[in-house]
Amino acid sequence: MINISTCNYGTHTAVHIRSGRRDLQLVMYSGQTVEECLAMHSRDLRRHASRIIAQTEFIERAQAQMKEKAHA
């Protein structure tokens, strides 16, 4: 099971990934894709890239919806 949390700081997004006993903190800068960010990290992490990308995109959509509701 992979657990992902994100926090957007405007110029970059911190992505915290927990997988079993492993913990990884990634930083994605504005304009950088998830794929580009993952390409700079270990082979083991890249093996899980499709699941990480799908979960990250889901989280980003949920955060955008929450922001829209907060501004409505």
XYZ file of C-alpha atoms in Angstrom:
72
model
C 0.000 0.000 0.000
C 1.309 3.418 -0.961
C 0.117 6.419 1.039
C 0.658 9.862 -0.501
C 0.098 13.316 0.951
C 0.824 16.658 -0.695
C 1.137 20.247 0.439
C 1.227 23.125 -2.060
C 3.466 26.096 -1.186
C 2.821 28.137 -4.355
C 6.257 27.789 -5.966
C 6.563 24.087 -5.175
C 4.618 21.116 -3.857
C 5.949 18.791 -1.190
C 4.948 15.175 -1.825
C 5.305 12.761 1.089
C 5.169 9.097 0.080
C 4.921 6.250 2.579
C 5.252 2.700 1.303
C 5.537 0.049 3.985
C 8.545 0.977 6.094
C 9.907 3.435 3.529
C 9.334 7.165 3.736
C 10.210 9.545 0.912
C 9.859 13.305 0.587
C 9.828 14.737 -2.945
C 9.685 18.363 -3.994
C 7.963 19.221 -7.262
C 8.526 22.735 -8.584
C 5.965 24.747 -10.554
C 5.833 23.561 -14.141
C 7.465 20.223 -13.318
C 5.454 17.088 -14.036
C 5.148 14.154 -11.657
C 6.997 12.041 -14.220
C 9.954 14.472 -14.331
C 10.139 14.520 -10.546
C 10.055 10.716 -10.291
C 12.664 10.344 -13.031
C 15.241 11.839 -10.660
C 14.653 9.205 -7.983
C 15.424 5.551 -7.362
C 14.538 2.620 -9.614
C 12.348 1.181 -6.845
C 10.282 4.365 -6.754
C 10.000 4.493 -10.552
C 8.617 0.946 -10.444
C 5.603 2.352 -8.571
C 5.392 5.487 -10.736
C 2.033 4.769 -12.385
C 0.295 4.228 -9.027
C 2.007 7.276 -7.524
C 1.030 9.435 -10.508
C -2.607 8.268 -10.370
C -2.869 8.878 -6.615
C -1.124 12.259 -6.856
C -3.466 13.396 -9.643
C -6.460 12.273 -7.553
C -5.165 14.263 -4.557
C -4.532 17.347 -6.704
C -8.095 17.220 -8.099
C -9.539 16.824 -4.594
C -7.492 19.774 -3.314
C -8.643 21.937 -6.250
C -12.275 21.052 -5.526
C -11.839 21.926 -1.843
C -10.321 25.310 -2.791
C -13.228 26.013 -5.173
C -15.752 25.216 -2.445
C -13.884 27.422 0.039
C -13.988 30.384 -2.358
C -17.654 29.858 -3.292
